[in-house]
XYZ file of C-alpha atoms in Angstrom:
683
model
C 56.957 25.642 8.801
C 55.627 26.706 5.233
C 52.463 28.736 4.942
C 49.209 27.438 3.020
C 49.032 29.161 -0.570
C 47.503 27.698 -3.821
C 50.993 26.313 -4.396
C 50.856 24.343 -1.061
C 47.336 23.809 -0.535
C 46.534 22.428 2.843
C 44.646 18.938 2.864
C 41.519 18.578 4.018
C 42.481 16.376 7.092
C 45.121 19.094 8.286
C 42.329 21.967 8.542
C 39.688 19.521 9.694
C 37.197 19.981 6.892
C 35.578 17.324 4.414
C 37.177 16.696 1.197
C 35.169 17.406 -1.848
C 36.392 16.418 -5.223
C 34.908 17.649 -8.970
C 35.237 15.290 -12.106
C 33.578 15.779 -15.283
C 32.193 13.206 -17.386
C 31.887 14.385 -21.124
C 29.575 12.170 -23.499
C 29.319 14.768 -25.846
C 29.255 13.896 -29.557
C 27.801 10.382 -28.573
C 24.652 9.279 -29.256
C 21.746 10.556 -26.988
C 19.959 7.578 -27.909
C 21.855 5.344 -26.031
C 23.355 5.193 -22.225
C 27.164 4.960 -21.290
C 28.547 3.297 -17.892
C 30.047 5.430 -15.073
C 31.413 3.615 -12.007
C 33.164 4.146 -8.734
C 33.983 2.254 -5.083
C 32.234 3.878 -1.955
C 35.028 3.838 0.644
C 34.656 1.998 3.970
C 34.062 2.473 7.402
C 37.874 3.792 8.062
C 37.289 6.489 5.760
C 35.025 8.216 7.940
C 31.434 9.197 7.993
C 28.755 8.912 5.253
C 30.275 8.948 1.843
C 28.518 10.741 -0.997
C 28.491 10.928 -4.625
C 26.307 13.592 -6.721
C 25.918 13.648 -10.467
C 24.556 16.751 -11.608
C 24.087 18.598 -14.955
C 22.304 22.058 -15.628
C 19.417 21.735 -18.016
C 20.814 24.115 -20.585
C 24.450 22.539 -20.821
C 25.635 21.860 -24.230
C 23.264 23.771 -25.718
C 24.604 24.459 -29.122
C 27.476 22.217 -28.802
C 26.352 19.517 -31.405
C 23.039 19.930 -30.381
C 22.350 16.402 -29.396
C 18.732 16.947 -29.213
C 18.046 19.096 -32.360
C 19.403 22.982 -33.289
C 16.585 24.651 -32.161
C 16.075 22.647 -28.548
C 17.143 24.926 -25.907
C 15.731 23.080 -22.501
C 18.187 20.071 -22.920
C 17.911 17.758 -19.910
C 18.745 18.674 -16.308
C 19.983 16.105 -13.550
C 20.234 16.008 -9.981
C 21.487 12.430 -8.372
C 22.597 12.525 -4.898
C 23.614 9.013 -3.505
C 24.777 7.584 -0.142
C 26.960 4.337 0.174
C 29.609 2.295 2.028
C 32.172 0.174 0.963
C 31.790 -2.792 -1.984
C 29.927 -6.171 -1.944
C 33.542 -7.973 -1.348
C 33.933 -5.464 1.794
C 33.377 -6.342 5.293
C 31.528 -3.028 6.621
C 28.356 -1.371 6.132
C 27.354 -2.288 2.413
C 24.572 0.210 1.018
C 23.610 2.417 -1.463
C 21.079 5.502 -1.114
C 19.363 7.573 -3.565
C 19.137 10.642 -1.441
C 17.673 12.557 -4.206
C 17.018 12.074 -7.540
C 15.222 14.866 -10.080
C 15.335 14.575 -14.016
C 14.254 17.769 -15.810
C 12.914 17.993 -19.552
C 14.654 14.333 -20.573
C 15.660 11.524 -18.625
C 19.275 10.904 -18.433
C 20.004 7.698 -15.841
C 19.281 4.309 -15.527
C 20.016 1.365 -13.781
C 21.779 2.741 -10.548
C 23.440 -0.398 -8.892
C 25.396 -1.037 -5.446
C 26.479 -3.768 -7.300
C 27.545 -2.482 -11.009
C 25.658 -4.133 -14.028
C 28.530 -5.785 -15.502
C 29.867 -8.845 -18.490
C 31.693 -11.394 -17.544
C 34.488 -12.477 -19.272
C 37.599 -14.591 -18.516
C 40.947 -13.209 -18.299
C 43.481 -15.978 -19.509
C 41.009 -19.009 -19.556
C 43.576 -20.954 -16.652
C 40.413 -20.867 -14.292
C 36.486 -21.221 -13.907
C 34.777 -17.682 -14.005
C 34.040 -16.434 -10.318
C 30.344 -17.869 -9.134
C 30.793 -20.300 -12.081
C 28.877 -17.821 -14.332
C 29.819 -18.015 -18.015
C 31.455 -15.708 -20.557
C 28.946 -13.068 -21.486
C 26.856 -13.327 -18.606
C 25.198 -10.071 -17.118
C 26.142 -9.777 -13.548
C 26.721 -7.866 -10.721
C 30.284 -6.898 -9.677
C 31.157 -6.974 -6.227
C 34.276 -4.630 -6.744
C 32.222 -1.133 -7.638
C 29.325 0.424 -7.763
C 27.605 2.468 -11.023
C 25.100 3.568 -13.185
C 24.259 4.433 -16.522
C 24.209 8.345 -18.280
C 22.702 9.164 -21.237
C 24.991 9.729 -24.370
C 25.550 13.561 -25.750
C 25.752 15.341 -22.651
C 28.035 16.959 -20.088
C 27.989 15.794 -16.274
C 29.523 16.778 -13.423
C 30.416 14.637 -10.246
C 30.916 16.084 -6.951
C 31.596 13.909 -4.018
C 33.969 13.394 -0.674
C 35.911 10.594 -2.314
C 37.906 10.065 -5.662
C 38.204 7.585 -8.122
C 35.343 7.925 -10.693
C 35.648 6.234 -13.951
C 33.172 6.353 -17.008
C 33.644 4.854 -20.687
C 32.785 6.698 -24.124
C 32.938 3.462 -25.987
C 30.030 1.601 -27.500
C 31.554 -1.614 -27.276
C 33.238 -3.221 -23.608
C 35.793 -2.018 -21.568
C 37.447 -3.429 -18.736
C 36.186 -1.837 -15.545
C 37.970 -4.327 -12.878
C 39.426 -7.907 -12.943
C 40.561 -10.396 -10.453
C 42.460 -13.455 -10.707
C 42.605 -15.590 -7.520
C 43.896 -19.185 -7.910
C 43.929 -20.280 -3.970
C 39.944 -19.648 -4.542
C 40.075 -20.881 -7.883
C 38.620 -18.523 -10.291
C 39.218 -15.735 -12.430
C 37.142 -12.778 -13.803
C 37.129 -9.301 -15.640
C 33.860 -7.364 -15.313
C 33.335 -5.815 -18.566
C 30.896 -2.596 -19.301
C 29.847 -1.119 -22.233
C 27.069 1.453 -23.679
C 23.288 0.113 -24.322
C 20.696 1.111 -26.297
C 18.113 3.568 -24.884
C 15.225 1.102 -24.986
C 17.115 -2.047 -23.918
C 15.491 -3.734 -21.323
C 18.639 -4.450 -19.575
C 18.765 -0.905 -18.407
C 15.663 -1.109 -16.333
C 12.744 1.122 -15.538
C 12.951 4.999 -15.554
C 13.375 6.256 -12.237
C 10.706 8.687 -10.036
C 11.652 12.015 -8.726
C 12.603 11.875 -5.184
C 13.587 15.309 -3.937
C 12.289 15.119 -0.355
C 14.328 12.644 1.455
C 13.656 14.168 5.101
C 9.939 14.194 6.498
C 10.499 17.952 7.469
C 11.117 18.988 3.855
C 7.563 18.356 3.396
C 6.860 21.625 5.015
C 6.884 25.774 3.792
C 10.719 25.355 3.365
C 10.377 23.578 -0.277
C 8.662 26.459 -1.497
C 11.712 28.858 -0.318
C 14.373 26.402 -1.652
C 12.482 26.258 -5.410
C 14.421 29.168 -6.762
C 17.406 28.878 -4.545
C 20.852 28.337 -5.961
C 22.319 24.906 -4.828
C 25.324 25.067 -2.827
C 26.572 22.179 -4.791
C 27.045 24.941 -7.619
C 25.651 25.102 -10.889
C 24.911 27.638 -13.906
C 22.899 31.051 -13.422
C 21.488 31.771 -16.821
C 20.949 35.821 -15.716
C 22.673 38.721 -14.675
C 23.387 38.736 -10.771
C 23.581 42.365 -8.762
C 25.004 41.745 -5.305
C 24.153 44.727 -3.355
C 27.018 43.591 -0.195
C 30.226 41.355 -0.615
C 30.499 37.985 -1.933
C 33.004 35.685 -0.035
C 34.179 32.461 -1.330
C 36.372 29.621 -0.127
C 37.020 28.541 -3.961
C 38.331 30.616 -6.513
C 35.842 33.133 -8.427
C 36.503 33.533 -12.207
C 35.582 35.006 -15.530
C 36.435 36.098 -19.093
C 37.474 39.048 -17.391
C 37.434 40.846 -13.742
C 36.398 44.273 -12.973
C 36.110 46.283 -9.817
C 33.955 49.797 -9.787
C 35.672 52.683 -8.545
C 34.118 55.097 -6.215
C 33.486 57.310 -9.180
C 31.402 54.658 -10.873
C 33.923 53.808 -13.667
C 35.125 50.891 -14.001
C 38.956 49.360 -14.013
C 39.942 45.836 -14.764
C 41.643 43.671 -12.386
C 45.104 42.291 -12.459
C 45.668 38.732 -13.915
C 48.348 36.471 -15.297
C 46.636 37.867 -18.630
C 46.319 41.524 -17.674
C 49.752 41.998 -15.565
C 50.273 45.401 -13.714
C 53.672 47.006 -14.792
C 56.322 47.793 -11.575
C 55.005 51.520 -11.656
C 51.318 50.511 -11.401
C 52.143 48.807 -8.060
C 55.207 50.573 -6.752
C 56.966 47.604 -7.032
C 60.447 47.208 -5.173
C 63.189 46.391 -7.664
C 64.563 43.200 -8.462
C 67.982 44.172 -7.415
C 66.721 44.573 -3.800
C 67.037 47.215 -1.421
C 65.954 48.532 1.426
C 61.802 50.185 1.683
C 59.751 51.738 4.157
C 56.446 50.087 2.654
C 54.937 47.002 1.525
C 57.229 44.111 0.075
C 56.215 42.024 -2.989
C 58.516 38.753 -3.053
C 58.195 36.110 -5.682
C 59.826 33.598 -3.417
C 58.427 32.522 0.261
C 58.447 35.083 2.864
C 59.396 33.918 6.645
C 58.677 35.326 9.775
C 57.377 34.283 13.310
C 54.324 35.488 12.259
C 52.592 36.499 8.764
C 49.867 39.166 8.609
C 48.136 41.070 6.228
C 46.717 44.815 6.054
C 43.095 45.117 5.875
C 41.260 47.875 3.725
C 40.354 50.040 7.255
C 43.898 49.981 8.263
C 44.368 47.112 10.655
C 46.025 43.926 10.070
C 45.095 40.053 10.106
C 47.194 37.352 10.545
C 47.803 34.579 7.549
C 46.395 31.304 8.175
C 49.367 28.809 8.913
C 49.519 25.371 10.158
C 50.214 27.111 13.642
C 47.309 29.416 13.510
C 44.472 27.212 11.478
C 41.405 28.908 10.081
C 38.186 27.817 11.915
C 35.511 26.078 10.029
C 33.351 29.026 10.105
C 35.906 31.777 9.422
C 36.094 29.525 5.847
C 32.603 28.569 5.837
C 32.605 24.633 5.828
C 31.405 22.405 8.221
C 33.816 21.331 10.940
C 35.017 17.339 11.032
C 36.480 15.837 14.182
C 38.154 12.565 13.774
C 38.667 10.564 17.423
C 39.777 7.139 18.075
C 38.569 4.897 21.001
C 41.080 2.683 21.888
C 39.552 -0.442 23.837
C 42.462 -3.026 22.557
C 43.553 -5.329 25.248
C 40.575 -5.220 27.427
C 38.041 -8.274 27.103
C 35.739 -8.533 24.315
C 33.480 -9.939 26.577
C 32.882 -6.698 28.015
C 31.324 -3.289 26.913
C 32.558 0.093 27.621
C 31.058 3.455 28.152
C 31.308 6.189 25.799
C 29.484 9.489 26.352
C 28.981 13.001 24.546
C 26.967 15.970 24.473
C 24.829 17.005 20.974
C 25.343 20.673 20.538
C 21.994 23.163 20.849
C 20.370 24.963 18.569
C 23.039 27.762 18.639
C 25.433 25.509 16.701
C 23.765 25.256 13.716
C 22.056 22.509 11.849
C 22.119 18.849 12.194
C 24.749 17.707 14.558
C 25.849 14.171 13.899
C 28.302 11.580 14.769
C 29.626 8.302 13.312
C 31.395 5.533 15.323
C 32.809 2.937 12.698
C 35.497 0.367 12.126
C 36.578 -1.562 9.730
C 35.612 -5.310 9.956
C 39.763 -6.451 9.854
C 40.928 -3.673 12.006
C 43.001 -5.081 14.697
C 43.754 -8.388 12.973
C 46.864 -9.844 14.648
C 46.878 -7.055 17.021
C 46.395 -8.852 20.600
C 43.918 -11.194 18.726
C 40.649 -10.420 20.490
C 38.917 -13.222 18.896
C 41.477 -15.967 18.501
C 44.717 -15.925 16.194
C 43.426 -17.388 13.260
C 40.442 -14.800 13.031
C 40.698 -12.843 9.913
C 36.957 -11.115 9.748
C 36.356 -9.430 13.505
C 33.808 -7.166 13.562
C 32.582 -4.309 11.536
C 30.707 -1.359 12.512
C 28.645 1.335 11.199
C 26.842 3.725 13.235
C 25.279 7.035 12.117
C 23.690 9.167 14.401
C 21.940 12.369 14.364
C 21.056 14.446 17.537
C 20.544 17.627 19.407
C 20.512 19.378 22.720
C 20.669 17.593 26.274
C 17.863 16.526 28.219
C 18.363 19.432 30.455
C 18.346 21.845 27.466
C 15.632 23.630 25.796
C 16.388 23.158 22.281
C 15.168 20.158 19.788
C 15.904 16.868 21.869
C 16.360 14.054 19.837
C 18.693 11.072 19.034
C 18.365 9.638 15.453
C 19.864 6.220 14.411
C 20.322 6.955 10.569
C 22.029 3.911 9.968
C 23.727 0.791 12.210
C 25.435 -2.040 10.600
C 27.116 -4.639 12.432
C 28.805 -7.317 10.562
C 30.565 -10.721 11.724
C 30.131 -9.682 15.546
C 28.024 -7.488 17.245
C 29.740 -4.548 19.230
C 27.305 -1.805 20.317
C 24.622 -1.925 22.664
C 22.306 0.520 24.715
C 22.597 3.507 22.863
C 20.682 6.177 24.673
C 19.794 9.734 24.124
C 20.143 10.186 28.118
C 22.909 7.755 28.825
C 22.246 5.058 31.389
C 24.477 5.776 34.264
C 24.987 4.996 38.078
C 23.464 7.746 40.486
C 26.378 8.650 43.528
C 26.496 11.225 45.959
C 29.158 14.188 46.117
C 29.380 15.361 49.550
C 26.059 13.662 51.074
C 25.149 17.551 51.802
C 21.761 17.341 49.614
C 19.573 14.245 48.538
C 20.044 12.800 45.007
C 18.606 14.420 41.898
C 15.037 13.286 41.488
C 15.146 11.428 44.933
C 17.021 8.413 43.467
C 19.405 6.099 45.870
C 22.785 6.052 45.761
C 23.633 2.612 43.184
C 20.254 3.248 41.254
C 20.272 2.997 37.363
C 19.407 6.324 35.919
C 19.515 8.338 32.632
C 21.603 11.166 32.721
C 19.935 14.397 31.545
C 23.583 15.726 30.695
C 25.076 13.800 27.908
C 24.305 10.807 25.731
C 26.025 7.917 24.956
C 26.129 3.894 24.271
C 28.499 1.048 25.346
C 31.056 -0.689 22.785
C 32.445 -4.077 22.592
C 36.353 -4.511 24.049
C 39.235 -5.666 22.686
C 38.811 -3.402 19.471
C 39.524 -0.143 18.108
C 36.900 2.310 17.045
C 37.023 5.538 14.958
C 34.484 8.586 15.971
C 33.587 11.077 12.896
C 31.738 14.172 14.250
C 30.873 17.745 13.196
C 31.438 18.451 17.049
C 33.735 17.835 19.272
C 33.961 16.465 23.343
C 33.848 12.687 22.933
C 34.897 10.749 25.743
C 34.952 6.983 26.720
C 36.376 4.800 29.214
C 38.506 1.881 29.754
C 38.114 0.911 33.468
C 36.126 -1.854 34.560
C 34.776 -0.043 37.441
C 32.763 3.029 37.742
C 34.287 6.362 36.727
C 32.972 9.749 36.711
C 31.017 11.127 33.380
C 29.378 14.301 34.851
C 28.556 15.794 38.400
C 26.124 18.761 39.310
C 25.313 20.086 42.492
C 22.537 22.859 42.944
C 21.739 23.885 46.658
C 19.088 26.344 45.429
C 17.100 23.431 43.919
C 18.232 21.138 46.868
C 19.809 18.429 45.286
C 23.146 16.560 44.229
C 24.607 13.774 41.883
C 27.472 12.310 40.452
C 26.607 10.342 37.044
C 29.144 7.439 37.023
C 29.496 5.136 34.199
C 31.306 1.463 34.384
C 31.801 -1.721 31.895
C 29.412 -4.529 31.959
C 29.474 -8.217 31.060
C 28.442 -8.687 27.395
C 25.674 -10.416 28.755
C 24.238 -8.211 31.154
C 20.530 -7.466 31.089
C 21.305 -3.571 31.722
C 22.929 -3.503 28.305
C 19.403 -4.462 26.798
C 18.501 -6.417 23.447
C 20.790 -6.505 20.233
C 20.220 -4.338 17.310
C 18.535 -5.004 13.614
C 20.600 -3.683 10.673
C 19.257 -0.171 8.997
C 20.937 1.340 6.361
C 18.213 2.401 4.485
C 17.220 5.924 6.185
C 15.669 7.850 3.275
C 12.002 7.849 1.959
C 12.811 6.808 -1.495
C 14.152 3.334 -0.559
C 10.877 2.705 1.264
C 8.699 3.899 -1.704
C 7.435 0.303 -2.733
C 6.721 -0.439 0.791
C 4.922 2.781 1.577
C 2.638 2.158 -1.318
C 1.804 -1.193 -0.053
C 1.061 -0.056 3.332
C -1.217 2.448 2.048
C -3.362 -0.374 0.859
C -2.393 -2.965 3.791
C -5.453 -3.957 6.356
C -4.394 -2.237 9.673
C -3.656 -4.259 12.834
C -6.636 -2.321 14.833
C -8.892 -3.485 12.025
C -10.852 -2.103 9.706
C -12.608 -3.163 6.111
C -11.318 -5.475 3.309
C -12.955 -4.536 -0.078
C -11.580 -7.534 -2.193
C -11.506 -11.437 -1.729
C -9.269 -12.924 0.505
C -7.724 -16.372 -0.297
C -6.097 -18.052 2.913
C -3.811 -20.865 2.137
C -3.733 -21.581 5.926
C -5.759 -21.314 9.136
C -7.364 -18.115 10.345
C -7.323 -18.581 14.414
C -9.235 -15.621 15.912
C -9.852 -14.718 19.647
C -13.437 -13.083 18.906
C -16.095 -13.806 16.320
C -15.863 -14.141 12.536
C -18.749 -13.265 10.731
C -19.953 -12.552 6.746
C -23.045 -12.582 4.809
C -22.676 -16.330 4.339
C -20.351 -19.000 5.971
C -19.357 -21.742 3.553
C -17.021 -24.996 4.299
C -14.794 -26.578 1.133
C -16.024 -30.386 1.093
C -13.216 -33.177 1.181
C -14.422 -33.425 -2.671
C -13.556 -29.911 -3.642
C -16.812 -28.490 -3.653
C -18.606 -25.890 -0.773
C -21.378 -26.233 1.299
C -23.021 -23.321 3.001
C -22.662 -23.282 7.006
C -25.916 -23.146 8.721
C -26.562 -19.855 10.595
C -28.943 -18.976 13.668
C -31.360 -17.943 11.316
C -31.144 -21.138 9.422
C -31.685 -23.188 12.460
C -34.639 -21.408 13.781
C -36.301 -21.435 10.241
C -35.956 -25.230 10.193
C -37.205 -25.553 13.741
C -39.958 -28.526 14.493
C -43.041 -26.886 15.891
C -46.274 -28.128 17.612
C -49.759 -27.221 19.125
C -49.777 -29.436 22.323
C -53.380 -29.707 23.122
C -55.814 -32.514 23.197
C -56.644 -31.696 19.248
C -53.063 -30.954 18.435
C -50.235 -31.641 15.784
C -46.576 -31.784 15.431
C -44.907 -30.384 12.021
C -40.893 -31.622 11.466
C -38.990 -28.508 10.628
C -36.541 -30.255 8.580
C -38.954 -32.592 6.560
C -42.297 -30.866 6.729
C -44.429 -33.985 7.973
C -47.230 -33.535 10.027
C -48.671 -35.472 12.531
C -52.246 -34.777 14.130
C -54.268 -36.170 16.862
C -57.515 -36.290 18.699
C -60.738 -37.425 20.314
C -64.257 -37.365 19.042
C -67.072 -37.507 21.863
C -70.430 -38.359 21.085
C -73.319 -40.834 20.386
C -72.790 -43.584 18.111
C -72.962 -43.219 14.897
C -70.627 -41.485 11.801
C -69.785 -37.864 11.557
C -67.221 -35.449 9.928
C -64.586 -33.590 11.991
C -62.086 -30.636 10.874
C -58.431 -31.660 11.248
C -56.701 -28.769 13.806
C -54.740 -27.850 10.676
C -54.940 -28.761 7.222
C -52.201 -30.759 5.499
C -50.724 -28.330 2.907
C -50.092 -30.736 0.498
C -51.660 -34.340 1.262
C -53.021 -36.754 3.690
C -51.238 -39.604 3.607
C -53.359 -42.069 6.198
C -55.599 -42.014 9.530
C -56.334 -44.436 11.972
C -58.792 -44.532 14.958
C -60.148 -46.733 17.883
C -61.608 -46.713 20.909
C -60.321 -44.040 23.302
C -60.518 -46.068 26.456
C -59.982 -49.730 27.309
C -62.835 -52.492 26.996
C -63.475 -55.687 28.882
C -62.056 -58.576 26.833
C -64.814 -60.488 24.890
C -66.348 -56.745 24.669
C -64.065 -56.209 21.514
C -66.710 -55.881 18.879
C -66.504 -52.353 19.160
C -66.215 -50.642 15.329
C -64.917 -47.379 16.334
C -62.911 -45.904 12.891
C -61.592 -43.097 11.090
C -60.862 -42.180 7.264
C -59.452 -39.035 5.578
C -62.261 -37.293 3.335
C -59.595 -34.644 2.076
C -56.654 -32.367 3.287
C -58.938 -30.998 6.272
C -61.602 -33.283 7.175
C -61.768 -36.506 8.853
C -64.936 -38.863 8.772
C -65.289 -40.844 12.375
C -67.468 -43.804 13.493
C -68.305 -44.150 16.887
C -69.600 -47.321 18.464
C -71.590 -47.968 21.736
C -71.025 -44.340 22.436
C -67.513 -44.391 23.289
C -65.263 -41.963 22.315
C -63.087 -42.460 19.297
C -59.194 -41.618 19.544
C -57.386 -40.945 16.187
C -54.358 -40.256 14.577
C -53.567 -38.744 10.732
C -50.464 -38.548 8.924
C -49.428 -36.255 5.997
C -47.482 -33.201 4.940
């Protein structure tokens, strides 16, 4: 088996690491007052977890290189644009583009970042209508690639975990992609071109977002400001290193030198500075037997390959039989597993379980369960022979430790997207399990009974729909699943010193079993940048718990309240569109009618102000003036009077009478010494 060398490099899959691709976008010599197109396709679910792409440039890059902003400009433009995404608009898997971080310094350099790239529609052969009925020259969004526009005159670098990045240096239109589908009766070419810096098609500038995670808003940001990014870049000054430099890639420079023990420098051997045979004590090319080292221009084979270290010891060379660990070459490990539930009922859900590593394993354990929407098409036909779009799933999770652990305990769903059919239920940090005894020597853990549904403190998990194939990509191993309908053991624990035993069993469940819980809503926007506008709206939102509204509220429908509604004034719109003020308790009290209920008394109307007064005047026959109980505020309208008591028929020549003298005085005539009763009306 051939050893890995710079000429026979291992693939990322062979050594279980994430691939990394580096590309350069050269827009030097072009106008810095124009923006030029860059486009790509995010991989679908089968490619693994979390496709990402970073466009970056050092602020001083291109200094003195055609001087895009003038000869004396030293600080040109810095850019860091980190994105994550999945699939294309025409795909069937999780479709998203998230801006994880964006930071532009000195000058803005990126515009119009789109999941569906802004393009121009053109025909191919004019045999069919254009896709979606658009016209030639229309600005459209392409369903087959994502992209953005970068400022001309500069060099940019693209680092990603997938390949196939494209760009154009042309001012005019160039073809990004084309599609002709006679069976769907359409054709189209998606063209891209450069735009003037102030063209409204490019949209507005982007605000900086460099803190995608909540924990980043802590002291760490101050430490990171002066840190050298792991993604690479340019160091402007001199670097003094007091210890070793260990790199998983190559180290290059104009010349490479090594300091000798006496402090002098000696130049390293390179193809430009080749050593002589004498320098290195080389074996003659004619061959022979040597007691020392062997330097070969061909391959060297053996049972094992070893290299002597500087301390005299030996270290074995890496080969496919002796693969380096992720820690040895300083990369993040990546494990790929397949969950095969084909042939099982698509009306049942089957258990999958794992343990998140604890803090000692390093930062951010993650796990992604994914499947392409068309996977298993024609493979036992889980949803019927003619079904071509089966079910897509992207479930990205981050977590740490177990319920019985002592470190950070969490399971966060970063993204979840299910297409065509739902395929996952009951995602739990503590896996839903069934309690069973081991030997019946001790009580079950936490006093539960055999058969109880419990949450296991030793593993996390979920339930996946049967009949399908799923892929699991993670940075830790030890993923388990069951194809059985009945119970299988996931884990057991017996602790005599704590007086308990337990087996945590798992099994499959019918699709509508209430134990599986409800379906999940899609979430493909995990970062703060995606919710910036929503957050700003929420800051000024009226809380459900109540509060104070500063401005005017227009309601086009009803307001229904279980409590009281109050305000300075309450008004009701009449049918003619005008407003009338509603009466309040104060209004009602203010207009209340009042009275003095006495023999000589009065009554006043609260609405109209009318007053009715009454009384009886006793005395001897004659005419006299009496005061009204209260004066009329404005005028006395009339007064009437008669004898107070009934008299015998025939004796009706009594001349009792009254008249108003003024608003407060009444003239009363008494006859036959009989009392005179009177009533006066006024206001």
